[in-house]
């Protein structure tokens, strides 16, 4: 099998995936979606993926999609949509990525599925957003302002009632794109604080870790320390159940689910459909890349073969 690893950068993650594919008898090739194109004169499917000639890959793993203009991102997602429509198993496919990359859609789907998640508001009106911040601040609540499409903890700010003072909403230009995406802040239960990352593969929680940080942002990219978290005991079973429910709600093949502990139980903060796992691998014995490739081949690709035979 020839598998396309769709990524805008190569490095540790792509090396791990290429090695896992080789160990399963597959050939992997890294392809940047920005370099793919539509060409209806090229082949019956109308797609051109560098390195695949007139053929399509047997499967595709989405490892990264570069940012860009609205038109550029739409076209890159269009390639993923087209691959799926042409019968190529895409892991995760464009529909799933669209649901998870848009934090507002993630929050709505989690809420509708009954998955515990903090109160969340998304709006374009600066006046309405500022009014919300004042109302929450008056009730003693702090809010986290997040870029709608941000990742790795970049661009997060606390507004509302913060450390005994009111912090107003800042200008919504730059990373926020004139959109206020606000989520109620959940204060840490311990010092230093921590959250949990659970990796779900093929519908089942595969591994978890605690991300410990002196700062209220717990992403590894922002300096958090990774510690192992068992799924069989302690808070593990609850974390696994909630992470699996969140992944189902967004219909993802695999996902990195972020959860915060509260006195009432854990709550899902975000669901990542193009999740990094280097920090998690450092505290996990089993190979995550192997598990991802095995799930792709045994579940996703096997399902395609069964459909073709039928």
C-alpha positions as a LaTeX table, in Angstrom:
\begin{tabular}{lrrr}
\hline
Residue & $x$ (\AA) & $y$ (\AA) & $z$ (\AA) \\
\hline
Unk1 & 0.00 & 0.00 & 0.00 \\
Unk2 & 1.08 & 3.56 & $-0.73$ \\
Unk3 & 0.06 & 6.01 & 1.97 \\
Unk4 & 0.25 & 9.79 & 1.69 \\
Unk5 & 1.19 & 11.63 & 4.87 \\
Unk6 & $-0.35$ & 15.04 & 4.28 \\
Unk7 & 1.74 & 17.57 & 6.15 \\
Unk8 & 3.08 & 21.10 & 5.86 \\
Unk9 & 6.29 & 20.21 & 7.70 \\
Unk10 & 8.41 & 17.12 & 8.23 \\
Unk11 & 10.06 & 16.14 & 11.48 \\
Unk12 & 9.70 & 13.76 & 14.40 \\
Unk13 & 6.01 & 12.93 & 13.81 \\
Unk14 & 6.43 & 12.18 & 10.11 \\
Unk15 & 9.53 & 10.07 & 10.78 \\
Unk16 & 7.57 & 8.02 & 13.32 \\
Unk17 & 4.70 & 7.51 & 10.88 \\
Unk18 & 7.02 & 6.58 & 8.00 \\
Unk19 & 8.76 & 4.01 & 10.22 \\
Unk20 & 5.46 & 2.53 & 11.38 \\
Unk21 & 4.20 & 2.30 & 7.79 \\
Unk22 & 7.38 & 0.50 & 6.69 \\
Unk23 & 7.02 & $-1.99$ & 9.56 \\
Unk24 & 3.51 & $-2.75$ & 8.26 \\
Unk25 & 4.79 & $-3.31$ & 4.73 \\
Unk26 & 3.53 & 0.04 & 3.40 \\
Unk27 & 5.25 & 2.86 & 1.56 \\
Unk28 & 4.72 & 6.33 & 3.00 \\
Unk29 & 5.29 & 9.63 & 1.27 \\
Unk30 & 5.04 & 13.12 & 2.76 \\
Unk31 & 2.94 & 15.48 & 0.65 \\
Unk32 & 2.12 & 19.13 & 1.32 \\
Unk33 & $-1.51$ & 19.94 & 0.54 \\
Unk34 & $-0.33$ & 23.33 & $-0.71$ \\
Unk35 & 1.50 & 21.49 & $-3.51$ \\
Unk36 & $-1.49$ & 19.35 & $-4.51$ \\
Unk37 & $-3.81$ & 20.61 & $-7.19$ \\
Unk38 & $-7.04$ & 19.92 & $-9.02$ \\
Unk39 & $-6.64$ & 19.17 & $-12.75$ \\
Unk40 & $-9.58$ & 17.54 & $-14.52$ \\
Unk41 & $-7.41$ & 16.87 & $-17.60$ \\
Unk42 & $-4.89$ & 14.84 & $-15.59$ \\
Unk43 & $-6.83$ & 11.69 & $-14.65$ \\
Unk44 & $-10.35$ & 10.41 & $-14.03$ \\
Unk45 & $-10.29$ & 11.70 & $-10.46$ \\
Unk46 & $-9.07$ & 15.21 & $-11.29$ \\
Unk47 & $-6.40$ & 15.33 & $-8.56$ \\
Unk48 & $-2.63$ & 15.70 & $-8.69$ \\
Unk49 & $-0.61$ & 14.62 & $-5.65$ \\
Unk50 & 3.18 & 15.01 & $-6.01$ \\
Unk51 & 4.86 & 11.61 & $-6.22$ \\
Unk52 & 1.72 & 9.65 & $-7.13$ \\
Unk53 & 1.60 & 10.31 & $-10.89$ \\
Unk54 & $-1.89$ & 9.73 & $-12.25$ \\
Unk55 & $-2.77$ & 7.44 & $-9.37$ \\
Unk56 & $-4.24$ & 8.16 & $-5.98$ \\
Unk57 & $-2.75$ & 6.96 & $-2.68$ \\
Unk58 & $-4.32$ & 3.89 & $-1.11$ \\
Unk59 & $-4.84$ & 5.90 & 2.07 \\
Unk60 & $-3.93$ & 9.27 & 3.55 \\
Unk61 & $-2.98$ & 10.40 & 7.05 \\
Unk62 & $-3.50$ & 14.09 & 7.78 \\
Unk63 & $-0.58$ & 15.30 & 9.89 \\
Unk64 & $-0.76$ & 19.05 & 9.22 \\
Unk65 & $-2.50$ & 21.69 & 7.13 \\
Unk66 & $-0.70$ & 25.00 & 6.65 \\
Unk67 & $-2.56$ & 28.19 & 7.44 \\
Unk68 & $-3.28$ & 30.71 & 4.71 \\
Unk69 & $-6.03$ & 32.79 & 3.19 \\
Unk70 & $-9.64$ & 31.63 & 3.38 \\
Unk71 & $-9.36$ & 30.56 & $-0.26$ \\
Unk72 & $-6.12$ & 28.61 & 0.31 \\
Unk73 & $-7.41$ & 26.71 & 3.34 \\
Unk74 & $-10.71$ & 25.99 & 1.58 \\
Unk75 & $-8.86$ & 24.56 & $-1.42$ \\
Unk76 & $-6.61$ & 22.38 & 0.75 \\
Unk77 & $-9.63$ & 21.01 & 2.59 \\
Unk78 & $-11.20$ & 20.54 & $-0.84$ \\
Unk79 & $-8.40$ & 18.14 & $-1.74$ \\
Unk80 & $-9.20$ & 16.12 & 1.39 \\
Unk81 & $-12.92$ & 16.13 & 0.55 \\
Unk82 & $-12.13$ & 14.99 & $-3.01$ \\
Unk83 & $-9.88$ & 12.15 & $-1.83$ \\
Unk84 & $-12.66$ & 10.86 & 0.39 \\
Unk85 & $-15.22$ & 11.12 & $-2.42$ \\
Unk86 & $-12.85$ & 9.16 & $-4.66$ \\
Unk87 & $-12.82$ & 6.33 & $-2.13$ \\
Unk88 & $-9.47$ & 7.02 & $-0.44$ \\
Unk89 & $-9.57$ & 6.43 & 3.34 \\
Unk90 & $-8.50$ & 9.76 & 4.91 \\
Unk91 & $-7.43$ & 9.71 & 8.57 \\
Unk92 & $-8.96$ & 12.16 & 9.86 \\
Unk93 & $-11.07$ & 13.28 & 6.92 \\
Unk94 & $-11.93$ & 16.89 & 6.05 \\
Unk95 & $-15.35$ & 16.86 & 7.70 \\
Unk96 & $-13.88$ & 15.70 & 10.99 \\
Unk97 & $-11.04$ & 18.23 & 10.83 \\
Unk98 & $-13.49$ & 21.07 & 10.10 \\
Unk99 & $-15.47$ & 20.12 & 13.21 \\
Unk100 & $-12.42$ & 19.99 & 15.47 \\
Unk101 & $-10.36$ & 22.92 & 14.15 \\
Unk102 & $-13.27$ & 25.33 & 14.69 \\
Unk103 & $-13.44$ & 25.62 & 18.48 \\
Unk104 & $-16.98$ & 27.03 & 18.38 \\
Unk105 & $-18.26$ & 24.04 & 16.41 \\
Unk106 & $-16.44$ & 21.71 & 18.80 \\
Unk107 & $-18.16$ & 23.35 & 21.78 \\
Unk108 & $-21.61$ & 23.16 & 20.18 \\
Unk109 & $-21.22$ & 19.48 & 19.28 \\
Unk110 & $-19.90$ & 18.57 & 22.74 \\
Unk111 & $-22.78$ & 20.45 & 24.38 \\
Unk112 & $-25.36$ & 18.80 & 22.11 \\
Unk113 & $-23.93$ & 15.36 & 22.90 \\
Unk114 & $-24.10$ & 15.97 & 26.64 \\
Unk115 & $-20.32$ & 15.91 & 27.10 \\
Unk116 & $-19.38$ & 18.16 & 30.06 \\
Unk117 & $-17.61$ & 21.26 & 28.79 \\
Unk118 & $-17.36$ & 24.82 & 30.21 \\
Unk119 & $-19.88$ & 27.48 & 29.16 \\
Unk120 & $-18.69$ & 28.94 & 25.85 \\
Unk121 & $-19.66$ & 31.93 & 23.72 \\
Unk122 & $-18.60$ & 32.85 & 20.17 \\
Unk123 & $-19.64$ & 36.09 & 18.48 \\
Unk124 & $-18.50$ & 38.74 & 16.01 \\
Unk125 & $-19.95$ & 41.79 & 17.75 \\
Unk126 & $-17.28$ & 43.47 & 19.94 \\
Unk127 & $-20.02$ & 45.31 & 21.86 \\
Unk128 & $-21.90$ & 42.09 & 22.63 \\
Unk129 & $-18.65$ & 40.35 & 23.61 \\
Unk130 & $-17.63$ & 43.21 & 25.90 \\
Unk131 & $-21.08$ & 43.15 & 27.48 \\
Unk132 & $-20.70$ & 39.43 & 28.14 \\
Unk133 & $-17.28$ & 39.95 & 29.71 \\
Unk134 & $-18.70$ & 42.64 & 32.04 \\
Unk135 & $-21.62$ & 40.39 & 33.04 \\
Unk136 & $-19.34$ & 37.41 & 33.76 \\
Unk137 & $-16.88$ & 39.65 & 35.61 \\
Unk138 & $-19.67$ & 41.03 & 37.81 \\
Unk139 & $-20.53$ & 37.42 & 38.73 \\
Unk140 & $-16.90$ & 36.81 & 39.68 \\
Unk141 & $-16.06$ & 34.73 & 36.61 \\
Unk142 & $-12.92$ & 34.81 & 34.53 \\
Unk143 & $-13.09$ & 33.97 & 30.81 \\
Unk144 & $-10.45$ & 32.66 & 28.43 \\
Unk145 & $-10.28$ & 34.42 & 25.07 \\
Unk146 & $-9.02$ & 32.01 & 22.41 \\
Unk147 & $-8.24$ & 32.30 & 18.69 \\
Unk148 & $-10.99$ & 30.35 & 16.94 \\
Unk149 & $-8.45$ & 28.36 & 14.93 \\
Unk150 & $-5.49$ & 28.52 & 17.33 \\
Unk151 & $-3.45$ & 25.61 & 18.61 \\
Unk152 & $-0.76$ & 24.68 & 21.16 \\
Unk153 & $-1.97$ & 27.30 & 23.63 \\
Unk154 & $-0.95$ & 30.29 & 21.53 \\
Unk155 & $-2.91$ & 33.54 & 21.87 \\
Unk156 & $-4.85$ & 32.64 & 25.02 \\
Unk157 & $-5.78$ & 35.55 & 27.32 \\
Unk158 & $-7.84$ & 35.80 & 30.50 \\
Unk159 & $-10.47$ & 38.51 & 30.69 \\
Unk160 & $-13.30$ & 39.36 & 33.08 \\
Unk161 & $-12.62$ & 38.98 & 36.81 \\
Unk162 & $-8.91$ & 38.09 & 36.98 \\
Unk163 & $-6.93$ & 38.09 & 40.25 \\
Unk164 & $-9.30$ & 40.51 & 41.96 \\
Unk165 & $-9.63$ & 43.05 & 39.13 \\
Unk166 & $-11.67$ & 43.52 & 35.98 \\
Unk167 & $-9.79$ & 42.88 & 32.72 \\
Unk168 & $-11.66$ & 44.13 & 29.62 \\
Unk169 & $-11.83$ & 42.41 & 26.28 \\
Unk170 & $-8.87$ & 43.46 & 24.06 \\
Unk171 & $-9.12$ & 44.39 & 20.39 \\
Unk172 & $-10.17$ & 41.39 & 18.32 \\
Unk173 & $-7.75$ & 41.95 & 15.45 \\
Unk174 & $-4.69$ & 39.83 & 14.63 \\
Unk175 & $-4.98$ & 36.20 & 15.72 \\
Unk176 & $-8.62$ & 36.58 & 16.75 \\
Unk177 & $-9.84$ & 37.54 & 13.27 \\
Unk178 & $-12.54$ & 39.86 & 14.64 \\
Unk179 & $-14.20$ & 36.94 & 16.43 \\
Unk180 & $-14.57$ & 36.60 & 20.20 \\
Unk181 & $-14.42$ & 32.96 & 21.28 \\
Unk182 & $-14.75$ & 32.92 & 25.07 \\
Unk183 & $-14.78$ & 30.00 & 27.46 \\
Unk184 & $-15.36$ & 30.21 & 31.21 \\
Unk185 & $-12.09$ & 29.74 & 33.09 \\
Unk186 & $-11.89$ & 26.71 & 35.37 \\
Unk187 & $-9.58$ & 27.47 & 38.32 \\
Unk188 & $-6.95$ & 24.86 & 39.20 \\
Unk189 & $-7.64$ & 22.51 & 42.09 \\
Unk190 & $-3.95$ & 22.10 & 42.97 \\
Unk191 & $-0.70$ & 24.02 & 42.76 \\
Unk192 & 0.91 & 23.65 & 40.35 \\
Unk193 & $-2.16$ & 23.11 & 38.20 \\
Unk194 & $-2.57$ & 20.47 & 35.55 \\
Unk195 & $-4.85$ & 19.24 & 32.84 \\
Unk196 & $-5.11$ & 15.88 & 31.06 \\
Unk197 & $-4.49$ & 14.90 & 27.46 \\
Unk198 & $-6.11$ & 11.64 & 26.37 \\
Unk199 & $-5.34$ & 10.17 & 22.96 \\
Unk200 & $-8.27$ & 8.28 & 21.47 \\
Unk201 & $-7.56$ & 5.93 & 18.55 \\
Unk202 & $-10.32$ & 4.11 & 16.69 \\
Unk203 & $-12.88$ & 5.04 & 19.34 \\
Unk204 & $-10.85$ & 3.77 & 22.32 \\
Unk205 & $-8.69$ & 5.72 & 24.78 \\
Unk206 & $-5.13$ & 4.60 & 24.05 \\
Unk207 & $-2.92$ & 6.68 & 26.36 \\
Unk208 & $-3.07$ & 9.67 & 28.67 \\
Unk209 & $-0.86$ & 12.12 & 30.49 \\
Unk210 & $-1.01$ & 14.95 & 32.97 \\
Unk211 & 0.35 & 18.27 & 31.74 \\
Unk212 & 1.65 & 20.13 & 34.79 \\
Unk213 & 2.47 & 23.83 & 34.74 \\
Unk214 & 2.90 & 26.80 & 37.09 \\
Unk215 & 1.02 & 28.81 & 34.43 \\
Unk216 & $-2.71$ & 28.37 & 33.79 \\
Unk217 & $-1.96$ & 27.35 & 30.17 \\
Unk218 & $-0.98$ & 23.68 & 30.22 \\
Unk219 & 0.14 & 23.01 & 26.65 \\
Unk220 & 3.50 & 21.29 & 26.23 \\
Unk221 & 4.43 & 23.93 & 23.64 \\
Unk222 & 4.01 & 26.54 & 26.41 \\
Unk223 & 6.37 & 24.74 & 28.78 \\
Unk224 & 4.15 & 22.25 & 30.62 \\
Unk225 & 5.73 & 19.12 & 32.08 \\
Unk226 & 4.43 & 15.73 & 30.94 \\
Unk227 & 3.65 & 13.06 & 33.53 \\
Unk228 & 2.11 & 9.61 & 32.93 \\
Unk229 & $-1.57$ & 9.11 & 33.71 \\
Unk230 & $-2.95$ & 5.58 & 33.92 \\
Unk231 & $-6.31$ & 4.95 & 32.31 \\
Unk232 & $-7.15$ & 1.94 & 34.49 \\
Unk233 & $-7.30$ & 3.61 & 37.91 \\
Unk234 & $-7.75$ & 6.94 & 39.68 \\
Unk235 & $-9.40$ & 9.46 & 37.37 \\
Unk236 & $-8.38$ & 7.34 & 34.35 \\
Unk237 & $-11.69$ & 5.53 & 33.66 \\
Unk238 & $-13.67$ & 8.81 & 33.79 \\
Unk239 & $-11.11$ & 10.52 & 31.54 \\
Unk240 & $-11.29$ & 7.65 & 29.05 \\
Unk241 & $-15.10$ & 7.68 & 29.01 \\
Unk242 & $-15.32$ & 11.43 & 28.43 \\
Unk243 & $-12.54$ & 11.47 & 25.81 \\
Unk244 & $-14.20$ & 8.66 & 23.87 \\
Unk245 & $-17.57$ & 10.43 & 24.05 \\
Unk246 & $-16.00$ & 13.68 & 22.80 \\
Unk247 & $-14.32$ & 11.87 & 19.90 \\
Unk248 & $-17.63$ & 10.24 & 18.93 \\
Unk249 & $-19.41$ & 13.59 & 19.06 \\
Unk250 & $-17.01$ & 14.96 & 16.43 \\
Unk251 & $-16.80$ & 11.67 & 14.46 \\
Unk252 & $-12.99$ & 11.53 & 14.54 \\
Unk253 & $-10.81$ & 8.53 & 13.73 \\
Unk254 & $-8.31$ & 9.68 & 16.34 \\
Unk255 & $-8.15$ & 12.71 & 18.61 \\
Unk256 & $-6.19$ & 14.38 & 21.36 \\
Unk257 & $-8.77$ & 15.36 & 23.98 \\
Unk258 & $-7.90$ & 17.98 & 26.61 \\
Unk259 & $-9.70$ & 17.81 & 29.94 \\
Unk260 & $-9.55$ & 19.88 & 33.13 \\
Unk261 & $-10.33$ & 18.49 & 36.59 \\
Unk262 & $-13.04$ & 20.24 & 38.60 \\
Unk263 & $-14.75$ & 19.46 & 41.90 \\
Unk264 & $-17.73$ & 18.13 & 39.92 \\
Unk265 & $-15.58$ & 15.94 & 37.66 \\
Unk266 & $-13.48$ & 16.44 & 34.55 \\
Unk267 & $-14.63$ & 18.71 & 31.73 \\
Unk268 & $-13.56$ & 18.62 & 28.09 \\
Unk269 & $-11.83$ & 21.83 & 27.04 \\
Unk270 & $-10.76$ & 21.07 & 23.48 \\
Unk271 & $-10.64$ & 18.23 & 20.95 \\
Unk272 & $-7.70$ & 18.13 & 18.53 \\
Unk273 & $-8.22$ & 16.39 & 15.20 \\
Unk274 & $-4.59$ & 16.82 & 14.09 \\
Unk275 & $-3.06$ & 16.07 & 17.46 \\
Unk276 & 0.66 & 16.08 & 18.18 \\
Unk277 & 1.85 & 13.25 & 20.43 \\
Unk278 & 5.59 & 13.72 & 21.01 \\
Unk279 & 5.13 & 14.73 & 24.66 \\
Unk280 & 2.67 & 11.89 & 25.26 \\
Unk281 & 5.04 & 9.37 & 23.66 \\
Unk282 & 7.73 & 10.28 & 26.20 \\
Unk283 & 5.50 & 8.95 & 29.01 \\
Unk284 & 3.89 & 6.07 & 27.06 \\
Unk285 & 5.53 & 2.69 & 26.48 \\
Unk286 & 3.57 & 1.57 & 23.44 \\
Unk287 & 4.32 & 3.20 & 20.08 \\
Unk288 & 1.62 & 5.73 & 19.26 \\
Unk289 & 2.57 & 5.86 & 15.57 \\
Unk290 & 2.24 & 2.07 & 15.38 \\
Unk291 & $-1.21$ & 2.24 & 16.97 \\
Unk292 & $-2.35$ & 4.96 & 14.55 \\
Unk293 & $-1.11$ & 3.07 & 11.48 \\
Unk294 & $-2.58$ & $-0.21$ & 12.73 \\
Unk295 & $-5.99$ & 1.42 & 13.23 \\
Unk296 & $-5.81$ & 3.01 & 9.77 \\
Unk297 & $-4.99$ & $-0.29$ & 8.08 \\
Unk298 & $-7.11$ & $-2.70$ & 10.13 \\
Unk299 & $-10.24$ & $-0.60$ & 10.61 \\
Unk300 & $-10.34$ & 2.23 & 8.09 \\
Unk301 & $-8.77$ & 0.49 & 5.09 \\
Unk302 & $-10.31$ & $-2.90$ & 5.84 \\
Unk303 & $-13.73$ & $-1.25$ & 5.88 \\
Unk304 & $-13.02$ & 0.15 & 2.42 \\
Unk305 & $-12.04$ & $-3.29$ & 1.11 \\
Unk306 & $-15.25$ & $-4.81$ & 2.47 \\
Unk307 & $-17.30$ & $-2.09$ & 0.74 \\
Unk308 & $-15.48$ & $-2.67$ & $-2.55$ \\
Unk309 & $-16.04$ & $-6.44$ & $-2.37$ \\
Unk310 & $-19.75$ & $-5.91$ & $-1.64$ \\
\hline
\end{tabular}
